[in-house]
Coordinates of N, CA and C in Angstrom, one line a residue:
I1 N -40.6 47.6 78.4 CA -39.4 47.6 79.4 C -38.1 47.1 78.7
S2 N -38.3 46.0 77.9 CA -37.1 45.4 77.3 C -36.6 46.3 76.2
R3 N -37.5 47.0 75.5 CA -37.0 47.9 74.5 C -36.3 49.1 75.1
F4 N -36.8 49.6 76.3 CA -36.2 50.7 77.0 C -34.8 50.3 77.4
F5 N -34.6 49.1 78.0 CA -33.3 48.7 78.4 C -32.3 48.5 77.2
H6 N -32.9 48.0 76.1 CA -32.0 47.8 74.9 C -31.5 49.2 74.4
L7 N -32.4 50.2 74.4 CA -32.0 51.5 73.9 C -31.1 52.2 74.9
H8 N -31.4 52.2 76.2 CA -30.7 53.0 77.2 C -29.6 52.3 78.0
V9 N -29.5 51.0 77.8 CA -28.5 50.2 78.6 C -27.6 49.5 77.6
V10 N -28.1 48.6 76.8 CA -27.3 47.7 76.0 C -26.4 48.5 75.0
K11 N -27.1 49.4 74.2 CA -26.3 50.1 73.2 C -25.3 51.0 73.9
K12 N -25.6 51.7 75.0 CA -24.7 52.6 75.7 C -23.6 51.7 76.3
T13 N -23.9 50.5 76.8 CA -22.9 49.7 77.4 C -21.8 49.4 76.4
H14 N -22.2 49.0 75.2 CA -21.2 48.7 74.1 C -20.3 49.9 73.8
A15 N -21.0 51.1 73.7 CA -20.2 52.3 73.3 C -19.2 52.7 74.4
A16 N -19.8 52.7 75.6 CA -18.9 53.2 76.8 C -17.8 52.3 77.0
F17 N -18.0 51.0 76.9 CA -16.9 50.0 77.2 C -16.0 49.8 76.0
Q18 N -16.4 50.1 74.8 CA -15.4 50.1 73.7 C -14.3 51.2 74.0
K19 N -14.8 52.3 74.5 CA -13.9 53.4 74.8 C -13.0 53.0 76.0
L20 N -13.6 52.3 77.0 CA -12.9 51.8 78.1 C -11.8 50.8 77.7
I21 N -12.1 49.9 76.8 CA -11.2 49.0 76.3 C -9.9 49.7 75.7
D22 N -10.2 50.7 74.9 CA -9.1 51.5 74.3 C -8.2 52.1 75.4
T23 N -8.8 52.5 76.5 CA -8.1 53.2 77.5 C -7.3 52.3 78.4
M24 N -7.9 51.1 78.6 CA -7.3 50.2 79.6 C -6.2 49.3 79.1
Q25 N -5.4 49.8 78.1 CA -4.3 49.1 77.6 C -3.0 49.9 77.9
S26 N -2.7 50.0 79.2 CA -1.5 50.7 79.7 C -0.9 50.1 80.9
P27 N 0.4 50.5 81.2 CA 1.0 49.9 82.5 C 0.2 50.2 83.7
D28 N -0.5 51.4 83.7 CA -1.3 51.8 84.9 C -2.5 50.8 85.0
A29 N -3.0 50.3 83.9 CA -4.1 49.4 83.9 C -3.7 48.1 84.6
L30 N -2.4 47.7 84.4 CA -1.9 46.5 85.1 C -1.9 46.7 86.6
I31 N -1.4 47.9 87.0 CA -1.4 48.2 88.5 C -2.8 48.1 89.0
M32 N -3.7 48.7 88.3 CA -5.1 48.8 88.7 C -5.7 47.4 88.8
A33 N -5.4 46.5 87.9 CA -5.9 45.1 87.9 C -5.3 44.4 89.2
R34 N -4.0 44.6 89.5 CA -3.5 44.0 90.7 C -4.2 44.5 92.0
Q35 N -4.4 45.8 92.0 CA -5.1 46.4 93.1 C -6.5 45.8 93.3
S36 N -7.2 45.6 92.2 CA -8.6 45.1 92.3 C -8.6 43.7 92.9
K37 N -7.5 42.9 92.5 CA -7.4 41.6 93.1 C -7.1 41.6 94.6
A38 N -6.3 42.6 95.0 CA -5.9 42.7 96.4 C -7.1 43.1 97.2
L39 N -8.1 43.7 96.7 CA -9.3 44.1 97.5 C -10.0 42.9 98.1
V40 N -9.8 41.7 97.4 CA -10.5 40.5 97.9 C -10.1 40.2 99.3
T41 N -8.8 40.5 99.7 CA -8.3 40.2 101.0 C -8.5 41.4 102.0
M42 N -9.2 42.4 101.5 CA -9.4 43.6 102.4 C -10.9 44.0 102.4
P43 N -11.7 43.1 103.0 CA -13.2 43.4 103.1 C -13.5 44.7 103.9
E44 N -12.6 45.0 104.8 CA -12.9 46.2 105.6 C -12.9 47.5 104.8
I45 N -12.2 47.5 103.6 CA -12.2 48.7 102.8 C -13.6 49.0 102.3
L46 N -14.4 48.0 102.0 CA -15.7 48.1 101.5 C -16.7 48.7 102.5
H47 N -16.6 48.2 103.8 CA -17.4 48.8 104.8 C -17.1 50.2 105.1
E48 N -15.8 50.5 105.0 CA -15.3 51.9 105.2 C -15.8 52.8 104.1
F49 N -15.9 52.3 102.9 CA -16.4 53.0 101.7 C -17.8 53.5 102.0
Y50 N -18.7 52.5 102.4 CA -20.1 52.9 102.6 C -20.3 53.8 103.8
H51 N -19.5 53.5 104.8 CA -19.6 54.4 106.0 C -19.2 55.8 105.7
M52 N -18.1 56.0 104.9 CA -17.7 57.3 104.5 C -18.7 58.0 103.6
L53 N -19.2 57.2 102.7 CA -20.1 57.7 101.7 C -21.4 58.2 102.4
L54 N -22.0 57.5 103.3 CA -23.2 57.8 103.9 C -23.0 58.9 105.0
T55 N -21.8 58.9 105.5 CA -21.5 60.0 106.5 C -21.3 61.3 105.8
N56 N -20.6 61.3 104.7 CA -20.3 62.6 104.0 C -21.5 63.0 103.1
H57 N -22.3 62.0 102.8 CA -23.5 62.4 101.9 C -24.7 61.7 102.5
S58 N -25.2 62.3 103.6 CA -26.4 61.7 104.3 C -27.6 61.7 103.4
E59 N -27.7 62.5 102.3 CA -28.8 62.6 101.5 C -29.0 61.3 100.7
L60 N -28.0 60.4 100.7 CA -28.0 59.1 100.0 C -28.5 58.0 100.9
C61 N -28.7 58.3 102.2 CA -29.1 57.2 103.1 C -30.4 56.5 102.7
D62 N -31.3 57.3 102.2 CA -32.6 56.7 101.9 C -32.5 55.6 100.8
F63 N -31.5 55.7 100.0 CA -31.4 54.7 98.9 C -30.7 53.4 99.4
F64 N -30.2 53.4 100.6 CA -29.5 52.2 101.2 C -30.1 51.8 102.5
Q65 N -31.2 52.4 103.0 CA -31.7 52.2 104.3 C -32.2 50.7 104.5
N66 N -32.6 50.1 103.4 CA -33.2 48.7 103.6 C -32.2 47.7 103.1
S67 N -30.9 48.1 102.9 CA -29.9 47.2 102.4 C -29.0 46.6 103.5
D68 N -28.6 45.4 103.3 CA -27.7 44.7 104.2 C -26.3 45.1 103.9
M69 N -25.5 45.6 104.9 CA -24.2 46.1 104.6 C -23.3 45.1 104.0
D70 N -23.4 43.9 104.5 CA -22.5 42.8 104.0 C -22.8 42.5 102.5
H71 N -24.1 42.6 102.2 CA -24.5 42.4 100.8 C -24.0 43.5 99.9
L72 N -24.1 44.7 100.4 CA -23.6 45.9 99.7 C -22.1 45.8 99.5
A73 N -21.4 45.4 100.5 CA -19.9 45.3 100.4 C -19.6 44.2 99.3
H74 N -20.3 43.1 99.4 CA -20.0 42.0 98.4 C -20.3 42.5 97.0
H75 N -21.4 43.2 96.8 CA -21.8 43.8 95.6 C -20.8 44.8 95.0
F76 N -20.3 45.7 95.9 CA -19.4 46.7 95.4 C -18.0 46.1 95.2
L77 N -17.6 45.0 95.9 CA -16.4 44.4 95.6 C -16.4 43.8 94.2
G78 N -17.5 43.1 93.9 CA -17.6 42.5 92.6 C -17.5 43.6 91.5
M79 N -18.1 44.7 91.7 CA -18.0 45.8 90.8 C -16.6 46.4 90.6
L80 N -15.9 46.5 91.8 CA -14.5 47.0 91.7 C -13.6 46.1 91.0
Q81 N -13.8 44.8 91.2 CA -13.0 43.8 90.5 C -13.2 43.8 89.0
M82 N -14.5 44.0 88.7 CA -14.9 44.1 87.3 C -14.3 45.3 86.6
I83 N -14.3 46.4 87.3 CA -13.7 47.7 86.8 C -12.2 47.6 86.7
G84 N -11.6 47.0 87.7 CA -10.1 47.0 87.8 C -9.6 46.0 86.7
Q85 N -10.3 45.0 86.3 CA -9.8 44.1 85.3 C -10.6 44.3 84.0
A86 N -11.1 45.5 83.8 CA -12.0 45.7 82.6 C -11.4 45.4 81.3
G87 N -10.1 45.6 81.2 CA -9.5 45.3 79.9 C -9.2 43.8 79.6
V88 N -9.4 43.0 80.6 CA -9.1 41.6 80.4 C -10.2 40.8 79.6
R89 N -11.4 40.7 80.2 CA -12.4 40.0 79.5 C -13.7 40.9 79.6
L90 N -13.6 42.0 79.0 CA -14.6 43.0 79.2 C -16.0 42.6 78.6
R91 N -15.9 42.0 77.5 CA -17.2 41.7 76.8 C -18.0 40.6 77.6
D92 N -17.3 39.9 78.5 CA -18.0 38.9 79.3 C -18.8 39.6 80.4
K93 N -18.5 40.8 80.6 CA -19.1 41.6 81.7 C -20.4 42.3 81.3
L94 N -20.7 42.3 80.1 CA -21.8 43.2 79.6 C -23.1 42.7 80.2
A95 N -23.4 41.4 80.3 CA -24.6 40.9 80.9 C -24.7 41.3 82.4
M96 N -23.6 41.2 83.1 CA -23.5 41.6 84.5 C -23.8 43.1 84.6
L97 N -23.3 43.9 83.7 CA -23.6 45.3 83.8 C -25.0 45.7 83.6
S98 N -25.6 45.0 82.6 CA -27.1 45.2 82.4 C -27.9 44.8 83.6
E99 N -27.5 43.7 84.2 CA -28.2 43.3 85.5 C -28.0 44.3 86.6
L100 N -26.8 44.8 86.8 CA -26.5 45.8 87.8 C -27.3 47.1 87.5
S101 N -27.3 47.4 86.2 CA -28.0 48.7 85.8 C -29.5 48.6 86.2
H102 N -30.1 47.4 86.0 CA -31.5 47.2 86.4 C -31.7 47.3 87.9
K103 N -30.7 46.7 88.6 CA -30.8 46.8 90.1 C -30.7 48.2 90.6
H104 N -29.8 49.0 90.0 CA -29.6 50.4 90.4 C -30.8 51.2 90.1
R105 N -31.4 50.9 88.9 CA -32.6 51.6 88.5 C -33.8 51.3 89.5
M106 N -33.9 50.0 89.9 CA -35.0 49.7 90.8 C -34.8 50.3 92.2
A107 N -33.5 50.6 92.6 CA -33.2 51.3 93.8 C -33.4 52.8 93.7
M108 N -33.6 53.3 92.4 CA -33.8 54.7 92.1 C -32.6 55.5 92.5
I109 N -31.4 55.0 92.3 CA -30.2 55.8 92.7 C -30.0 56.9 91.7
P110 N -30.0 58.1 92.1 CA -29.9 59.3 91.2 C -28.5 59.4 90.5
V111 N -28.5 60.0 89.3 CA -27.3 60.1 88.5 C -26.2 60.8 89.3
E112 N -26.5 61.8 90.0 CA -25.5 62.6 90.7 C -24.8 61.9 91.8
A113 N -25.4 60.7 92.2 CA -24.8 60.0 93.3 C -23.4 59.3 92.9
Y114 N -23.3 59.0 91.6 CA -22.1 58.3 91.1 C -20.8 59.2 91.2
T115 N -20.9 60.5 91.0 CA -19.8 61.3 91.1 C -19.3 61.4 92.6
K116 N -20.3 61.4 93.5 CA -20.0 61.4 94.9 C -19.3 60.0 95.3
M117 N -19.8 59.0 94.7 CA -19.3 57.6 95.0 C -17.8 57.6 94.5
S118 N -17.5 58.1 93.4 CA -16.2 58.1 92.8 C -15.2 58.8 93.7
T119 N -15.6 59.9 94.2 CA -14.7 60.7 95.1 C -14.4 59.9 96.4
V120 N -15.4 59.4 97.0 CA -15.2 58.6 98.2 C -14.4 57.3 97.9
L121 N -14.7 56.7 96.8 CA -13.9 55.5 96.4 C -12.4 55.8 96.4
L122 N -12.0 56.9 95.7 CA -10.6 57.2 95.6 C -10.0 57.5 97.0
M123 N -10.8 58.2 97.8 CA -10.3 58.5 99.2 C -10.1 57.2 99.9
T124 N -11.0 56.2 99.8 CA -10.9 55.0 100.5 C -9.7 54.1 100.0
L125 N -9.6 54.1 98.7 CA -8.5 53.3 98.1 C -7.1 53.8 98.5
R126 N -7.0 55.2 98.5 CA -5.7 55.8 98.8 C -5.4 55.6 100.3
A127 N -6.4 55.3 101.1 CA -6.1 55.1 102.6 C -5.6 53.7 102.8
H128 N -5.7 52.8 101.8 CA -5.3 51.4 102.0 C -4.3 50.9 101.0
L129 N -4.2 51.6 99.8 CA -3.3 51.2 98.7 C -2.5 52.3 98.2
E130 N -1.3 52.0 97.6 CA -0.5 53.0 97.0 C -1.1 53.3 95.6
V131 N -1.7 54.5 95.5 CA -2.4 54.8 94.3 C -1.8 56.1 93.7
P132 N -0.9 56.0 92.8 CA -0.3 57.1 92.1 C -1.3 57.9 91.4
E133 N -1.0 59.2 91.1 CA -2.0 60.1 90.5 C -2.6 59.5 89.2
S134 N -1.7 58.9 88.3 CA -2.1 58.4 87.0 C -3.0 57.2 87.2
V135 N -2.7 56.4 88.2 CA -3.6 55.2 88.5 C -4.9 55.7 89.1
G136 N -4.9 56.7 89.9 CA -6.1 57.2 90.5 C -7.0 57.8 89.4
S137 N -6.4 58.4 88.4 CA -7.2 59.0 87.3 C -7.8 57.8 86.5
L138 N -7.1 56.7 86.4 CA -7.6 55.6 85.6 C -8.8 54.9 86.4
W139 N -8.6 54.8 87.7 CA -9.7 54.3 88.6 C -11.0 55.2 88.4
Y140 N -10.7 56.5 88.4 CA -11.9 57.4 88.2 C -12.5 57.2 86.9
F141 N -11.7 57.2 85.8 CA -12.2 57.0 84.5 C -13.0 55.7 84.3
A142 N -12.4 54.6 84.8 CA -13.1 53.3 84.7 C -14.4 53.3 85.5
F143 N -14.4 53.9 86.7 CA -15.6 53.9 87.6 C -16.7 54.7 86.9
M144 N -16.3 55.9 86.4 CA -17.3 56.8 85.8 C -17.8 56.2 84.5
S145 N -17.0 55.5 83.7 CA -17.4 54.8 82.5 C -18.5 53.7 82.9
T146 N -18.2 53.0 83.9 CA -19.1 52.0 84.4 C -20.4 52.6 84.9
A147 N -20.2 53.7 85.6 CA -21.4 54.4 86.2 C -22.3 55.0 85.1
S148 N -21.7 55.4 83.9 CA -22.5 55.9 82.8 C -23.4 54.8 82.3
V149 N -23.0 53.6 82.4 CA -23.9 52.5 82.0 C -24.9 52.2 83.1
L150 N -24.5 52.1 84.4 CA -25.4 51.8 85.5 C -26.4 52.9 85.6
S151 N -26.1 54.1 85.4 CA -27.0 55.2 85.6 C -27.9 55.5 84.4
A152 N -27.6 54.8 83.2 CA -28.3 55.2 82.0 C -29.8 55.2 82.1
P153 N -30.4 54.1 82.7 CA -31.9 54.1 82.8 C -32.4 55.3 83.6
M154 N -31.8 55.6 84.8 CA -32.2 56.7 85.6 C -32.0 58.0 84.9
A155 N -30.9 58.2 84.2 CA -30.6 59.4 83.4 C -31.7 59.7 82.4
A156 N -32.1 58.6 81.7 CA -33.1 58.7 80.7 C -34.4 59.2 81.3
E157 N -34.7 58.6 82.5 CA -36.0 58.9 83.2 C -35.9 60.3 83.7
E158 N -34.8 60.7 84.2 CA -34.7 62.1 84.8 C -34.8 63.1 83.6
R159 N -34.3 62.8 82.5 CA -34.5 63.8 81.3 C -35.9 63.8 80.9
L160 N -36.6 62.6 80.9 CA -38.0 62.6 80.5 C -38.8 63.3 81.4
F161 N -38.6 63.2 82.7 CA -39.4 63.9 83.7 C -39.1 65.4 83.7
A162 N -37.9 65.8 83.4 CA -37.6 67.2 83.3 C -38.3 67.8 82.2
D163 N -38.4 67.1 81.1 CA -39.2 67.6 79.9 C -40.7 67.7 80.2
A164 N -41.1 66.7 80.9 CA -42.6 66.7 81.3 C -42.9 67.8 82.3
E165 N -42.0 68.0 83.2 CA -42.2 69.1 84.2 C -42.3 70.4 83.5
E166 N -41.4 70.7 82.6 CA -41.4 71.9 81.9 C -42.8 72.1 81.1
F167 N -43.2 71.1 80.5 CA -44.5 71.1 79.8 C -45.6 71.4 80.7
F168 N -45.7 70.7 81.8 CA -46.8 70.8 82.7 C -46.8 72.1 83.5
V169 N -45.7 72.7 83.8 CA -45.6 74.0 84.4 C -46.2 75.0 83.5
Q170 N -45.9 74.9 82.2 CA -46.5 75.9 81.2 C -48.0 75.6 81.1
L171 N -48.4 74.4 81.0 CA -49.8 74.0 80.9 C -50.6 74.6 82.1
A172 N -50.0 74.4 83.3 CA -50.7 74.8 84.5 C -50.8 76.3 84.6
K173 N -49.8 77.0 84.1 CA -49.8 78.5 84.1 C -50.9 79.0 83.1
E174 N -51.0 78.4 81.9 CA -51.9 78.9 80.9 C -53.4 78.5 81.2
E175 N -53.5 77.3 81.8 CA -54.9 76.8 82.1 C -55.4 77.1 83.5
G176 N -54.5 77.8 84.3 CA -54.9 78.2 85.6 C -55.1 77.0 86.6
W177 N -54.2 76.0 86.5 CA -54.2 74.9 87.5 C -53.8 75.4 88.8
S178 N -54.3 74.8 89.9 CA -53.8 75.1 91.2 C -52.4 74.4 91.4
T179 N -51.7 74.8 92.4 CA -50.4 74.2 92.7 C -50.6 72.8 93.1
S180 N -51.6 72.5 93.9 CA -51.9 71.1 94.3 C -52.2 70.2 93.1
R181 N -52.9 70.7 92.1 CA -53.2 69.9 91.0 C -52.0 69.6 90.1
L182 N -51.1 70.6 90.0 CA -49.9 70.5 89.3 C -49.0 69.5 90.0
D183 N -48.9 69.6 91.3 CA -48.0 68.7 92.1 C -48.5 67.3 92.0
A184 N -49.8 67.1 92.0 CA -50.4 65.8 91.9 C -50.2 65.1 90.6
R185 N -50.3 65.9 89.5 CA -50.1 65.4 88.2 C -48.6 65.0 88.0
L186 N -47.7 65.9 88.4 CA -46.3 65.6 88.3 C -45.9 64.3 89.1
S187 N -46.5 64.2 90.3 CA -46.2 63.0 91.1 C -46.7 61.7 90.4
Q188 N -47.9 61.8 89.7 CA -48.4 60.7 89.0 C -47.5 60.3 87.8
I189 N -47.0 61.4 87.1 CA -46.1 61.1 86.0 C -44.8 60.5 86.4
R190 N -44.2 61.0 87.5 CA -43.0 60.4 88.1 C -43.2 58.9 88.4
T191 N -44.3 58.6 89.0 CA -44.6 57.2 89.3 C -44.7 56.4 88.0
E192 N -45.4 56.9 87.0 CA -45.7 56.2 85.8 C -44.3 56.0 85.1
I193 N -43.5 57.0 85.0 CA -42.2 56.8 84.4 C -41.4 55.8 85.1
G194 N -41.4 55.8 86.5 CA -40.7 54.8 87.2 C -41.1 53.4 87.0
I195 N -42.4 53.2 86.7 CA -42.9 51.8 86.4 C -42.7 51.4 85.0
C196 N -43.1 52.3 84.1 CA -43.1 52.0 82.6 C -42.0 52.5 81.8
G197 N -41.2 53.5 82.3 CA -40.2 54.1 81.5 C -40.7 55.2 80.7
T198 N -42.0 55.5 80.7 CA -42.6 56.6 79.9 C -43.9 57.0 80.6
Y199 N -44.7 57.9 80.0 CA -46.0 58.2 80.6 C -46.9 58.6 79.5
R200 N -48.2 58.7 79.8 CA -49.2 59.0 78.7 C -49.9 60.3 79.1
H201 N -50.2 61.1 78.0 CA -51.0 62.3 78.2 C -52.5 61.9 78.1
I202 N -53.3 62.7 78.9 CA -54.8 62.6 78.7 C -55.2 63.5 77.6
A203 N -56.5 63.4 77.2 CA -56.9 64.2 76.1 C -56.7 65.7 76.2
E204 N -57.0 66.2 77.4 CA -56.8 67.7 77.6 C -55.4 68.1 77.4
E205 N -54.4 67.3 77.8 CA -53.0 67.6 77.6 C -52.6 67.5 76.2
I206 N -53.1 66.6 75.5 CA -52.8 66.4 74.0 C -53.3 67.6 73.3
C207 N -54.5 68.1 73.6 CA -55.0 69.3 72.9 C -54.2 70.5 73.2
F208 N -53.6 70.6 74.4 CA -52.8 71.7 74.7 C -51.5 71.7 73.9
G209 N -50.9 70.4 73.9 CA -49.6 70.3 73.2 C -49.7 70.5 71.7

C-alpha cells in the first residue's frame, strides 16, 4: 500500500503542484487568496455547495450518505483555503494532500466526480463572491490540479480494473464462461484492487495470458 501511494500520490503531487506554483504567481492569484480567506466567514456557502452538488448529481449521493454535513463543510473549507492560497506555502500542504487523497480513495469517490464538483463550486462561488472570468479560470485550474492528486489512487485503480475487465471478457469468450462466472470474477477483482491496489491471477488465467 505504501509503495502504491508513493507511486500514484506523492510523485504526482510534486509534479502537479510544481505546475500549480508556476501558475499561481499572478494578480488573479492574490484575488483568489483573499476570496479563500473570506470563505471562513461564509459557512453557508459550503452547505449550499453540497446541496447543489447532490441535487444536480444525485448519482453521487451514495458516496456521501454516511457523512456528516458539518464535517463535510469543514473538510471542503480547508481544501478551498489550501487551493486559494496554493502559491503561498504550497510545499507545506503536500502531507495534507496525501492524507486527503487517502480519505477520498477510502470513500471510493470516482474520478469523474471532480469535474462535476468544479462546475458546482464555481456556480456557488459566483453566487456569493465577485469572480471575474480570469479568476474563475484560476479557481478551476487550481481545483482540478488538486483533484488530479486527490483522485490519483482511484484513477490508477480504475485503469487497472479496465485492463482486467478487457482481459477477462476475452478469457470468458474463448473459454466459454457463463455471464454469472464472469461477473463474479470481476466483482472479486474489483474488491481485491480496492483492498490491495492490485489483484492476482489464478493458474488458469496465467496459462491463458
